[in-house]
Amino acid sequence: MDTLHLPRPDFWRSLRRNETEKIGLVLYTHTPLSSRSSEYYFEIIRGAATTSESMGYNLVLYLTVGNQTDQLMNVCRSHEVDCLILMLGSGELDTPISLLLKEKVPFIVLNKHPRHLNVSYIVSDHENGAKSAVEHLFELGHKRIAYIGCDDDPETSGDRFAGYRQALASHDIALDESLVATASTRPMSAYQAMEKLLKQPQRPTAVFTYSDAWAVEALHAISDYGLVVPNDISLVGFDDLRAASATIPPLTTVRQNLTELGKQAVESLLQQLEDTSQPPIQRTIPTELIKRKSTASPALT
C-alpha cells in the first residue's frame, strides 16, 4: 500500500496566512568583507539562524556591497520573505528605513540606534560600553585619553563617542578636540589616525578606539613609532573578536554579545508578526569590559 505523505501543519498555516516561513537578513557594506568583519557578522548571523530554525523559520541572507536602495526594493517586492532584519555595516539609516516603511514590510534594525525614528531595533549598549572603557583608563590614572572614531558609521561611532564624552565629564575634564581622530573602513585608515595622535607635541597616554580592528591598526602604528603598549600608551578596543586576545599584548576591549543580538532580533520580529498592533520593540543588550594586558597605569615622567 502506498503511503500518503501530507504536508506539515505549518505548511497549511503558511498558506492561510500567505506566509513564506522565511526571515530575510539584509547586510549592506560599502566594502567587501574582511576576515575581521566576517567574524563579527558571522556571530550575529549564527544567532539569528539558530533561533529562526528553532521557531520553524528559514533565514535568507542578502549580501550587498554598494547600492542599498535597489537591492532592498527588489527584496521587498519579491515577497520571498515575511519580514526583514536590516544590518548596515556602514552608511546612513534614513533611506533604507524610509523605504521599508513605505513598502510596509515588517522589519527590525540590528545593532544601530535610529534615535529619531520610531522603529524596532536591537542594539548593543554602545554608549555605556564606551563609558566603561574610558572609566577603566581613568581608574588607572590616565588623563590624556584619545578616541579614534569611524567616519563610515555615524550612529554607532556617535554612541561610543557620547560614552567617551560622558566619562570625561564625570571627571571634570573638558573635551580636547586634538585628542579626537576619525578613520574610515579603508585599510590603514586607523593606522594613519593613530599616527596623527602620536605626532602631537603632547601625545595621549591612552587611546580608546571604535573597534578591535581599529585598535589592531593603532597597535601597529604605536609599535612602528618605537613605542610599547601598555608601557608608553594604553589601548582599548570594542567588540572582543578573536583577534583581540591574539594580539601582543592581548587587547583590553568591550565585548558585544553578538549571538544574542541575532537571537533577539528574530524573536522580536516574530513577536511583531504575531501582534501587529504592538508598538515598536526597542531593546538594548548590555556589553562587558574585558580587561587584558594592553592597559596599565601611565608611565611616570
PDB file of C-alpha atoms in Angstrom:
ATOM      1  CA  MET A   1       0.000   0.000   0.000  1.00  0.00           C
ATOM      2  CA  ASP A   2       1.316   3.441  -0.914  1.00  0.00           C
ATOM      3  CA  THR A   3       1.843   5.875   1.933  1.00  0.00           C
ATOM      4  CA  LEU A   4       0.218   9.272   1.640  1.00  0.00           C
ATOM      5  CA  HIS A   5       2.633  11.996   2.809  1.00  0.00           C
ATOM      6  CA  LEU A   6       0.703  15.032   3.955  1.00  0.00           C
ATOM      7  CA  PRO A   7       2.377  18.435   4.335  1.00  0.00           C
ATOM      8  CA  ARG A   8       3.286  19.569   7.835  1.00  0.00           C
ATOM      9  CA  PRO A   9       0.657  21.602   9.723  1.00  0.00           C
ATOM     10  CA  ASP A  10       2.825  24.717   9.457  1.00  0.00           C
ATOM     11  CA  PHE A  11       2.623  24.392   5.649  1.00  0.00           C
ATOM     12  CA  TRP A  12      -1.165  24.797   5.728  1.00  0.00           C
ATOM     13  CA  ARG A  13      -0.824  27.598   8.274  1.00  0.00           C
ATOM     14  CA  SER A  14       1.538  29.469   5.968  1.00  0.00           C
ATOM     15  CA  LEU A  15      -0.904  29.130   3.059  1.00  0.00           C
ATOM     16  CA  ARG A  16      -3.772  30.507   5.128  1.00  0.00           C
ATOM     17  CA  ARG A  17      -1.700  33.464   6.293  1.00  0.00           C
ATOM     18  CA  ASN A  18       0.068  33.958   2.960  1.00  0.00           C
ATOM     19  CA  GLU A  19       3.402  33.460   4.740  1.00  0.00           C
ATOM     20  CA  THR A  20       6.674  32.103   3.370  1.00  0.00           C
ATOM     21  CA  GLU A  21       8.072  30.944   6.740  1.00  0.00           C
ATOM     22  CA  LYS A  22      11.252  32.847   5.837  1.00  0.00           C
ATOM     23  CA  ILE A  23      13.056  35.733   7.516  1.00  0.00           C
ATOM     24  CA  GLY A  24      15.356  37.889   5.409  1.00  0.00           C
ATOM     25  CA  LEU A  25      18.587  39.320   6.786  1.00  0.00           C
ATOM     26  CA  VAL A  26      19.845  42.174   4.613  1.00  0.00           C
ATOM     27  CA  LEU A  27      23.514  43.026   5.144  1.00  0.00           C
ATOM     28  CA  TYR A  28      24.870  46.147   3.467  1.00  0.00           C
ATOM     29  CA  THR A  29      28.549  47.000   3.313  1.00  0.00           C
ATOM     30  CA  HIS A  30      30.369  49.665   1.321  1.00  0.00           C
ATOM     31  CA  THR A  31      33.469  47.483   1.014  1.00  0.00           C
ATOM     32  CA  PRO A  32      33.994  43.703   0.626  1.00  0.00           C
ATOM     33  CA  LEU A  33      34.037  41.781   3.899  1.00  0.00           C
ATOM     34  CA  SER A  34      37.401  41.318   5.578  1.00  0.00           C
ATOM     35  CA  SER A  35      38.333  38.413   7.845  1.00  0.00           C
ATOM     36  CA  ARG A  36      37.650  40.557  10.930  1.00  0.00           C
ATOM     37  CA  SER A  37      34.310  41.941   9.759  1.00  0.00           C
ATOM     38  CA  SER A  38      33.270  38.464   8.589  1.00  0.00           C
ATOM     39  CA  GLU A  39      33.721  37.149  12.126  1.00  0.00           C
ATOM     40  CA  TYR A  40      31.575  39.968  13.516  1.00  0.00           C
ATOM     41  CA  TYR A  41      28.725  39.300  11.088  1.00  0.00           C
ATOM     42  CA  PHE A  42      29.027  35.513  11.354  1.00  0.00           C
ATOM     43  CA  GLU A  43      28.329  35.558  15.097  1.00  0.00           C
ATOM     44  CA  ILE A  44      25.209  37.681  14.597  1.00  0.00           C
ATOM     45  CA  ILE A  45      24.000  35.537  11.695  1.00  0.00           C
ATOM     46  CA  ARG A  46      24.647  32.360  13.695  1.00  0.00           C
ATOM     47  CA  GLY A  47      22.404  33.605  16.496  1.00  0.00           C
ATOM     48  CA  ALA A  48      19.690  34.610  14.035  1.00  0.00           C
ATOM     49  CA  ALA A  49      19.855  31.371  12.020  1.00  0.00           C
ATOM     50  CA  THR A  50      19.761  29.079  15.064  1.00  0.00           C
ATOM     51  CA  THR A  51      16.798  30.924  16.555  1.00  0.00           C
ATOM     52  CA  SER A  52      14.937  31.035  13.221  1.00  0.00           C
ATOM     53  CA  GLU A  53      15.284  27.280  12.795  1.00  0.00           C
ATOM     54  CA  SER A  54      14.130  26.570  16.338  1.00  0.00           C
ATOM     55  CA  MET A  55      10.976  28.613  15.670  1.00  0.00           C
ATOM     56  CA  GLY A  56      10.153  26.953  12.342  1.00  0.00           C
ATOM     57  CA  TYR A  57      11.571  29.591  10.006  1.00  0.00           C
ATOM     58  CA  ASN A  58      14.399  29.692   7.489  1.00  0.00           C
ATOM     59  CA  LEU A  59      16.851  32.595   7.424  1.00  0.00           C
ATOM     60  CA  VAL A  60      17.634  34.029   3.978  1.00  0.00           C
ATOM     61  CA  LEU A  61      20.786  36.149   3.744  1.00  0.00           C
ATOM     62  CA  TYR A  62      21.017  39.036   1.267  1.00  0.00           C
ATOM     63  CA  LEU A  63      24.520  40.484   0.978  1.00  0.00           C
ATOM     64  CA  THR A  64      25.016  43.744  -0.901  1.00  0.00           C
ATOM     65  CA  VAL A  65      28.159  45.762  -1.480  1.00  0.00           C
ATOM     66  CA  GLY A  66      27.223  49.160  -2.861  1.00  0.00           C
ATOM     67  CA  ASN A  67      23.745  50.376  -3.799  1.00  0.00           C
ATOM     68  CA  GLN A  68      21.397  49.817  -0.866  1.00  0.00           C
ATOM     69  CA  THR A  69      18.142  51.094  -2.309  1.00  0.00           C
ATOM     70  CA  ASP A  70      17.896  48.939  -5.443  1.00  0.00           C
ATOM     71  CA  GLN A  71      18.643  45.684  -3.619  1.00  0.00           C
ATOM     72  CA  LEU A  72      16.258  46.466  -0.800  1.00  0.00           C
ATOM     73  CA  MET A  73      13.486  47.394  -3.240  1.00  0.00           C
ATOM     74  CA  ASN A  74      13.926  44.061  -5.022  1.00  0.00           C
ATOM     75  CA  VAL A  75      13.767  42.129  -1.747  1.00  0.00           C
ATOM     76  CA  CYS A  76      10.630  43.959  -0.609  1.00  0.00           C
ATOM     77  CA  ARG A  77       8.739  43.428  -3.856  1.00  0.00           C
ATOM     78  CA  SER A  78       9.784  39.819  -4.426  1.00  0.00           C
ATOM     79  CA  HIS A  79       7.679  38.664  -1.434  1.00  0.00           C
ATOM     80  CA  GLU A  80      10.289  35.986  -0.788  1.00  0.00           C
ATOM     81  CA  VAL A  81      10.301  36.596   2.971  1.00  0.00           C
ATOM     82  CA  ASP A  82       7.791  37.541   5.664  1.00  0.00           C
ATOM     83  CA  CYS A  83       9.960  40.124   7.421  1.00  0.00           C
ATOM     84  CA  LEU A  84      13.447  41.610   7.404  1.00  0.00           C
ATOM     85  CA  ILE A  85      16.415  42.159   9.678  1.00  0.00           C
ATOM     86  CA  LEU A  86      18.283  45.254   8.487  1.00  0.00           C
ATOM     87  CA  MET A  87      22.012  45.205   9.254  1.00  0.00           C
ATOM     88  CA  LEU A  88      24.187  48.016   7.909  1.00  0.00           C
ATOM     89  CA  GLY A  89      27.933  47.618   8.056  1.00  0.00           C
ATOM     90  CA  SER A  90      28.247  51.331   7.365  1.00  0.00           C
ATOM     91  CA  GLY A  91      26.261  54.197   5.938  1.00  0.00           C
ATOM     92  CA  GLU A  92      23.161  56.099   6.982  1.00  0.00           C
ATOM     93  CA  LEU A  93      19.878  54.557   8.125  1.00  0.00           C
ATOM     94  CA  ASP A  94      17.278  57.045   6.911  1.00  0.00           C
ATOM     95  CA  THR A  95      16.999  55.899   3.284  1.00  0.00           C
ATOM     96  CA  PRO A  96      16.578  52.132   3.843  1.00  0.00           C
ATOM     97  CA  ILE A  97      14.232  52.675   6.795  1.00  0.00           C
ATOM     98  CA  SER A  98      12.058  55.086   4.805  1.00  0.00           C
ATOM     99  CA  LEU A  99      11.823  52.534   2.000  1.00  0.00           C
ATOM    100  CA  LEU A 100      10.801  49.712   4.346  1.00  0.00           C
ATOM    101  CA  LEU A 101       8.154  51.888   5.984  1.00  0.00           C
ATOM    102  CA  LYS A 102       6.789  52.837   2.564  1.00  0.00           C
ATOM    103  CA  GLU A 103       6.664  49.192   1.436  1.00  0.00           C
ATOM    104  CA  LYS A 104       5.006  48.175   4.749  1.00  0.00           C
ATOM    105  CA  VAL A 105       7.427  45.296   5.317  1.00  0.00           C
ATOM    106  CA  PRO A 106       7.851  44.256   8.983  1.00  0.00           C
ATOM    107  CA  PHE A 107      11.487  44.858   9.924  1.00  0.00           C
ATOM    108  CA  ILE A 108      13.932  45.436  12.732  1.00  0.00           C
ATOM    109  CA  VAL A 109      17.214  47.368  12.705  1.00  0.00           C
ATOM    110  CA  LEU A 110      20.126  45.377  14.091  1.00  0.00           C
ATOM    111  CA  ASN A 111      22.877  46.956  16.213  1.00  0.00           C
ATOM    112  CA  LYS A 112      22.220  50.521  15.087  1.00  0.00           C
ATOM    113  CA  HIS A 113      20.364  53.110  17.114  1.00  0.00           C
ATOM    114  CA  PRO A 114      17.992  55.134  14.890  1.00  0.00           C
ATOM    115  CA  ARG A 115      17.286  57.704  17.600  1.00  0.00           C
ATOM    116  CA  HIS A 116      14.997  59.976  15.598  1.00  0.00           C
ATOM    117  CA  LEU A 117      12.878  57.195  14.074  1.00  0.00           C
ATOM    118  CA  ASN A 118      10.217  55.284  15.987  1.00  0.00           C
ATOM    119  CA  VAL A 119      11.057  51.840  14.615  1.00  0.00           C
ATOM    120  CA  SER A 120      12.042  48.499  16.121  1.00  0.00           C
ATOM    121  CA  TYR A 121      15.702  47.877  16.875  1.00  0.00           C
ATOM    122  CA  ILE A 122      18.016  45.628  18.867  1.00  0.00           C
ATOM    123  CA  VAL A 123      21.288  47.318  19.761  1.00  0.00           C
ATOM    124  CA  SER A 124      24.317  46.767  21.962  1.00  0.00           C
ATOM    125  CA  ASP A 125      24.786  49.346  24.693  1.00  0.00           C
ATOM    126  CA  HIS A 126      27.496  51.178  22.753  1.00  0.00           C
ATOM    127  CA  GLU A 127      27.325  54.284  24.911  1.00  0.00           C
ATOM    128  CA  ASN A 128      27.736  52.651  28.314  1.00  0.00           C
ATOM    129  CA  GLY A 129      30.238  50.185  26.876  1.00  0.00           C
ATOM    130  CA  ALA A 130      32.414  53.069  25.719  1.00  0.00           C
ATOM    131  CA  LYS A 131      31.980  54.862  29.023  1.00  0.00           C
ATOM    132  CA  SER A 132      33.143  51.778  30.943  1.00  0.00           C
ATOM    133  CA  ALA A 133      36.253  51.542  28.744  1.00  0.00           C
ATOM    134  CA  VAL A 134      37.228  55.159  29.358  1.00  0.00           C
ATOM    135  CA  GLU A 135      36.382  54.919  33.075  1.00  0.00           C
ATOM    136  CA  HIS A 136      38.789  51.976  33.256  1.00  0.00           C
ATOM    137  CA  LEU A 137      41.535  54.200  31.841  1.00  0.00           C
ATOM    138  CA  PHE A 138      40.752  56.928  34.371  1.00  0.00           C
ATOM    139  CA  GLU A 139      40.935  54.363  37.179  1.00  0.00           C
ATOM    140  CA  LEU A 140      44.444  53.501  36.008  1.00  0.00           C
ATOM    141  CA  GLY A 141      45.417  57.170  36.318  1.00  0.00           C
ATOM    142  CA  HIS A 142      45.201  58.395  32.711  1.00  0.00           C
ATOM    143  CA  LYS A 143      44.115  61.964  31.934  1.00  0.00           C
ATOM    144  CA  ARG A 144      45.010  62.455  28.248  1.00  0.00           C
ATOM    145  CA  ILE A 145      42.739  59.861  26.673  1.00  0.00           C
ATOM    146  CA  ALA A 146      42.165  59.934  22.911  1.00  0.00           C
ATOM    147  CA  TYR A 147      39.323  58.496  20.843  1.00  0.00           C
ATOM    148  CA  ILE A 148      39.528  57.153  17.275  1.00  0.00           C
ATOM    149  CA  GLY A 149      36.043  57.007  15.756  1.00  0.00           C
ATOM    150  CA  CYS A 150      34.577  55.881  12.434  1.00  0.00           C
ATOM    151  CA  ASP A 151      33.515  58.213   9.613  1.00  0.00           C
ATOM    152  CA  ASP A 152      31.519  55.476   7.863  1.00  0.00           C
ATOM    153  CA  ASP A 153      29.333  54.511  10.830  1.00  0.00           C
ATOM    154  CA  PRO A 154      27.901  57.732  12.293  1.00  0.00           C
ATOM    155  CA  GLU A 155      25.239  56.099  14.506  1.00  0.00           C
ATOM    156  CA  THR A 156      27.452  53.584  16.304  1.00  0.00           C
ATOM    157  CA  SER A 157      30.547  55.765  16.397  1.00  0.00           C
ATOM    158  CA  GLY A 158      28.393  58.631  17.675  1.00  0.00           C
ATOM    159  CA  ASP A 159      27.039  56.488  20.507  1.00  0.00           C
ATOM    160  CA  ARG A 160      30.549  55.414  21.510  1.00  0.00           C
ATOM    161  CA  PHE A 161      31.814  58.988  21.282  1.00  0.00           C
ATOM    162  CA  ALA A 162      28.941  60.022  23.585  1.00  0.00           C
ATOM    163  CA  GLY A 163      30.120  57.438  26.129  1.00  0.00           C
ATOM    164  CA  TYR A 164      33.670  58.770  25.820  1.00  0.00           C
ATOM    165  CA  ARG A 165      32.442  62.316  26.486  1.00  0.00           C
ATOM    166  CA  GLN A 166      30.334  61.197  29.450  1.00  0.00           C
ATOM    167  CA  ALA A 167      33.386  59.638  31.076  1.00  0.00           C
ATOM    168  CA  LEU A 168      35.395  62.823  30.525  1.00  0.00           C
ATOM    169  CA  ALA A 169      32.609  64.943  32.011  1.00  0.00           C
ATOM    170  CA  SER A 170      32.314  62.705  35.075  1.00  0.00           C
ATOM    171  CA  HIS A 171      35.960  63.539  35.823  1.00  0.00           C
ATOM    172  CA  ASP A 172      35.538  67.267  35.072  1.00  0.00           C
ATOM    173  CA  ILE A 173      37.774  67.057  32.018  1.00  0.00           C
ATOM    174  CA  ALA A 174      36.836  69.217  29.033  1.00  0.00           C
ATOM    175  CA  LEU A 175      36.782  67.675  25.580  1.00  0.00           C
ATOM    176  CA  ASP A 176      40.090  68.262  23.786  1.00  0.00           C
ATOM    177  CA  GLU A 177      39.414  68.163  20.036  1.00  0.00           C
ATOM    178  CA  SER A 178      43.080  67.419  19.364  1.00  0.00           C
ATOM    179  CA  LEU A 179      42.565  64.046  21.070  1.00  0.00           C
ATOM    180  CA  VAL A 180      39.697  63.040  18.767  1.00  0.00           C
ATOM    181  CA  ALA A 181      40.525  61.386  15.449  1.00  0.00           C
ATOM    182  CA  THR A 182      38.441  59.506  12.900  1.00  0.00           C
ATOM    183  CA  ALA A 183      39.130  56.732  10.423  1.00  0.00           C
ATOM    184  CA  SER A 184      37.218  55.021   7.637  1.00  0.00           C
ATOM    185  CA  THR A 185      36.790  51.374   6.679  1.00  0.00           C
ATOM    186  CA  ARG A 186      39.620  51.836   4.183  1.00  0.00           C
ATOM    187  CA  PRO A 187      42.655  49.687   5.142  1.00  0.00           C
ATOM    188  CA  MET A 188      45.293  51.508   7.230  1.00  0.00           C
ATOM    189  CA  SER A 189      42.978  54.455   7.909  1.00  0.00           C
ATOM    190  CA  ALA A 190      43.029  53.823  11.678  1.00  0.00           C
ATOM    191  CA  TYR A 191      46.820  53.407  11.467  1.00  0.00           C
ATOM    192  CA  GLN A 192      47.058  56.889   9.950  1.00  0.00           C
ATOM    193  CA  ALA A 193      44.697  58.337  12.571  1.00  0.00           C
ATOM    194  CA  MET A 194      46.919  56.906  15.302  1.00  0.00           C
ATOM    195  CA  GLU A 195      49.993  58.401  13.608  1.00  0.00           C
ATOM    196  CA  LYS A 196      48.438  61.873  13.809  1.00  0.00           C
ATOM    197  CA  LEU A 197      47.814  61.446  17.528  1.00  0.00           C
ATOM    198  CA  LEU A 198      51.398  60.297  18.080  1.00  0.00           C
ATOM    199  CA  LYS A 199      52.839  63.325  16.272  1.00  0.00           C
ATOM    200  CA  GLN A 200      51.248  65.794  18.667  1.00  0.00           C
ATOM    201  CA  PRO A 201      53.614  67.764  20.940  1.00  0.00           C
ATOM    202  CA  GLN A 202      51.864  66.181  23.920  1.00  0.00           C
ATOM    203  CA  ARG A 203      50.655  62.772  22.830  1.00  0.00           C
ATOM    204  CA  PRO A 204      47.892  60.849  24.640  1.00  0.00           C
ATOM    205  CA  THR A 205      48.779  58.327  27.326  1.00  0.00           C
ATOM    206  CA  ALA A 206      45.792  56.145  26.388  1.00  0.00           C
ATOM    207  CA  VAL A 207      43.594  55.580  23.324  1.00  0.00           C
ATOM    208  CA  PHE A 208      40.070  54.179  23.091  1.00  0.00           C
ATOM    209  CA  THR A 209      39.153  53.013  19.587  1.00  0.00           C
ATOM    210  CA  TYR A 210      35.878  52.452  17.749  1.00  0.00           C
ATOM    211  CA  SER A 211      36.596  48.737  17.246  1.00  0.00           C
ATOM    212  CA  ASP A 212      39.129  45.958  17.729  1.00  0.00           C
ATOM    213  CA  ALA A 213      40.085  46.300  14.061  1.00  0.00           C
ATOM    214  CA  TRP A 214      40.894  49.969  14.681  1.00  0.00           C
ATOM    215  CA  ALA A 215      42.875  49.006  17.796  1.00  0.00           C
ATOM    216  CA  VAL A 216      44.966  46.451  15.885  1.00  0.00           C
ATOM    217  CA  GLU A 217      45.956  49.097  13.325  1.00  0.00           C
ATOM    218  CA  ALA A 218      46.648  51.583  16.129  1.00  0.00           C
ATOM    219  CA  LEU A 219      48.832  48.978  17.845  1.00  0.00           C
ATOM    220  CA  HIS A 220      50.924  48.614  14.677  1.00  0.00           C
ATOM    221  CA  ALA A 221      51.303  52.394  14.396  1.00  0.00           C
ATOM    222  CA  ILE A 222      52.426  52.666  18.023  1.00  0.00           C
ATOM    223  CA  SER A 223      54.962  49.882  17.514  1.00  0.00           C
ATOM    224  CA  ASP A 224      56.284  51.434  14.288  1.00  0.00           C
ATOM    225  CA  TYR A 225      56.696  54.712  16.161  1.00  0.00           C
ATOM    226  CA  GLY A 226      59.057  52.966  18.580  1.00  0.00           C
ATOM    227  CA  LEU A 227      56.626  52.877  21.496  1.00  0.00           C
ATOM    228  CA  VAL A 228      55.292  49.954  23.511  1.00  0.00           C
ATOM    229  CA  VAL A 229      51.744  49.093  24.624  1.00  0.00           C
ATOM    230  CA  PRO A 230      50.950  49.468  27.503  1.00  0.00           C
ATOM    231  CA  ASN A 231      54.275  50.828  28.840  1.00  0.00           C
ATOM    232  CA  ASP A 232      54.043  54.024  26.785  1.00  0.00           C
ATOM    233  CA  ILE A 233      50.390  54.075  25.692  1.00  0.00           C
ATOM    234  CA  SER A 234      47.378  52.080  26.869  1.00  0.00           C
ATOM    235  CA  LEU A 235      44.955  50.856  24.214  1.00  0.00           C
ATOM    236  CA  VAL A 236      41.310  49.725  24.337  1.00  0.00           C
ATOM    237  CA  GLY A 237      39.146  48.308  21.542  1.00  0.00           C
ATOM    238  CA  PHE A 238      35.488  47.389  21.125  1.00  0.00           C
ATOM    239  CA  ASP A 239      33.795  44.094  20.038  1.00  0.00           C
ATOM    240  CA  ASP A 240      36.048  41.370  21.548  1.00  0.00           C
ATOM    241  CA  LEU A 241      36.603  39.442  18.341  1.00  0.00           C
ATOM    242  CA  ARG A 242      39.149  36.605  18.329  1.00  0.00           C
ATOM    243  CA  ALA A 243      41.925  38.955  17.212  1.00  0.00           C
ATOM    244  CA  ALA A 244      41.598  40.880  20.481  1.00  0.00           C
ATOM    245  CA  SER A 245      43.035  38.024  22.544  1.00  0.00           C
ATOM    246  CA  ALA A 246      45.651  37.129  19.903  1.00  0.00           C
ATOM    247  CA  THR A 247      47.464  40.480  19.719  1.00  0.00           C
ATOM    248  CA  ILE A 248      50.693  41.148  21.598  1.00  0.00           C
ATOM    249  CA  PRO A 249      49.804  42.259  24.180  1.00  0.00           C
ATOM    250  CA  PRO A 250      46.239  40.861  24.349  1.00  0.00           C
ATOM    251  CA  LEU A 251      43.749  43.679  23.923  1.00  0.00           C
ATOM    252  CA  THR A 252      41.537  45.166  26.602  1.00  0.00           C
ATOM    253  CA  THR A 253      38.182  45.611  24.898  1.00  0.00           C
ATOM    254  CA  VAL A 254      34.414  45.897  25.264  1.00  0.00           C
ATOM    255  CA  ARG A 255      32.604  42.657  24.479  1.00  0.00           C
ATOM    256  CA  GLN A 256      29.373  42.650  22.499  1.00  0.00           C
ATOM    257  CA  ASN A 257      27.094  39.618  22.783  1.00  0.00           C
ATOM    258  CA  LEU A 258      26.735  39.258  19.021  1.00  0.00           C
ATOM    259  CA  THR A 259      24.959  35.897  19.061  1.00  0.00           C
ATOM    260  CA  GLU A 260      22.360  37.288  21.462  1.00  0.00           C
ATOM    261  CA  LEU A 261      21.787  40.254  19.144  1.00  0.00           C
ATOM    262  CA  GLY A 262      20.875  37.897  16.303  1.00  0.00           C
ATOM    263  CA  LYS A 263      18.712  35.759  18.577  1.00  0.00           C
ATOM    264  CA  GLN A 264      16.705  38.664  19.958  1.00  0.00           C
ATOM    265  CA  ALA A 265      16.274  40.213  16.511  1.00  0.00           C
ATOM    266  CA  VAL A 266      14.470  37.077  15.294  1.00  0.00           C
ATOM    267  CA  GLU A 267      12.388  36.718  18.455  1.00  0.00           C
ATOM    268  CA  SER A 268      11.314  40.358  18.274  1.00  0.00           C
ATOM    269  CA  LEU A 269      10.400  40.152  14.588  1.00  0.00           C
ATOM    270  CA  LEU A 270       8.223  37.085  15.073  1.00  0.00           C
ATOM    271  CA  GLN A 271       6.607  38.761  18.065  1.00  0.00           C
ATOM    272  CA  GLN A 272       5.710  41.670  15.779  1.00  0.00           C
ATOM    273  CA  LEU A 273       4.246  39.307  13.173  1.00  0.00           C
ATOM    274  CA  GLU A 274       2.002  37.709  15.793  1.00  0.00           C
ATOM    275  CA  ASP A 275       0.725  41.051  17.080  1.00  0.00           C
ATOM    276  CA  THR A 276       0.947  43.855  14.529  1.00  0.00           C
ATOM    277  CA  SER A 277      -0.820  46.282  16.877  1.00  0.00           C
ATOM    278  CA  GLN A 278       2.028  46.456  19.384  1.00  0.00           C
ATOM    279  CA  PRO A 279       4.425  49.442  19.412  1.00  0.00           C
ATOM    280  CA  PRO A 280       7.962  49.101  18.012  1.00  0.00           C
ATOM    281  CA  ILE A 281      10.239  46.819  20.024  1.00  0.00           C
ATOM    282  CA  GLN A 282      13.379  48.618  21.194  1.00  0.00           C
ATOM    283  CA  ARG A 283      15.918  46.659  23.226  1.00  0.00           C
ATOM    284  CA  THR A 284      19.448  47.363  24.406  1.00  0.00           C
ATOM    285  CA  ILE A 285      21.839  44.468  25.089  1.00  0.00           C
ATOM    286  CA  PRO A 286      24.457  45.038  27.832  1.00  0.00           C
ATOM    287  CA  THR A 287      28.162  44.985  26.988  1.00  0.00           C
ATOM    288  CA  GLU A 288      31.063  43.813  29.153  1.00  0.00           C
ATOM    289  CA  LEU A 289      34.523  45.296  29.681  1.00  0.00           C
ATOM    290  CA  ILE A 290      37.203  42.627  29.194  1.00  0.00           C
ATOM    291  CA  LYS A 291      40.479  43.625  30.861  1.00  0.00           C
ATOM    292  CA  ARG A 292      43.643  42.218  29.325  1.00  0.00           C
ATOM    293  CA  LYS A 293      47.262  43.337  29.016  1.00  0.00           C
ATOM    294  CA  SER A 294      47.014  46.399  26.741  1.00  0.00           C
ATOM    295  CA  THR A 295      46.137  48.786  29.570  1.00  0.00           C
ATOM    296  CA  ALA A 296      48.226  49.870  32.552  1.00  0.00           C
ATOM    297  CA  SER A 297      48.926  52.938  34.647  1.00  0.00           C
ATOM    298  CA  PRO A 298      50.654  55.747  32.725  1.00  0.00           C
ATOM    299  CA  ALA A 299      54.434  55.859  32.847  1.00  0.00           C
ATOM    300  CA  LEU A 300      55.935  58.365  35.264  1.00  0.00           C
ATOM    301  CA  THR A 301      57.508  61.371  33.538  1.00  0.00           C
TER     302      THR A 301
END
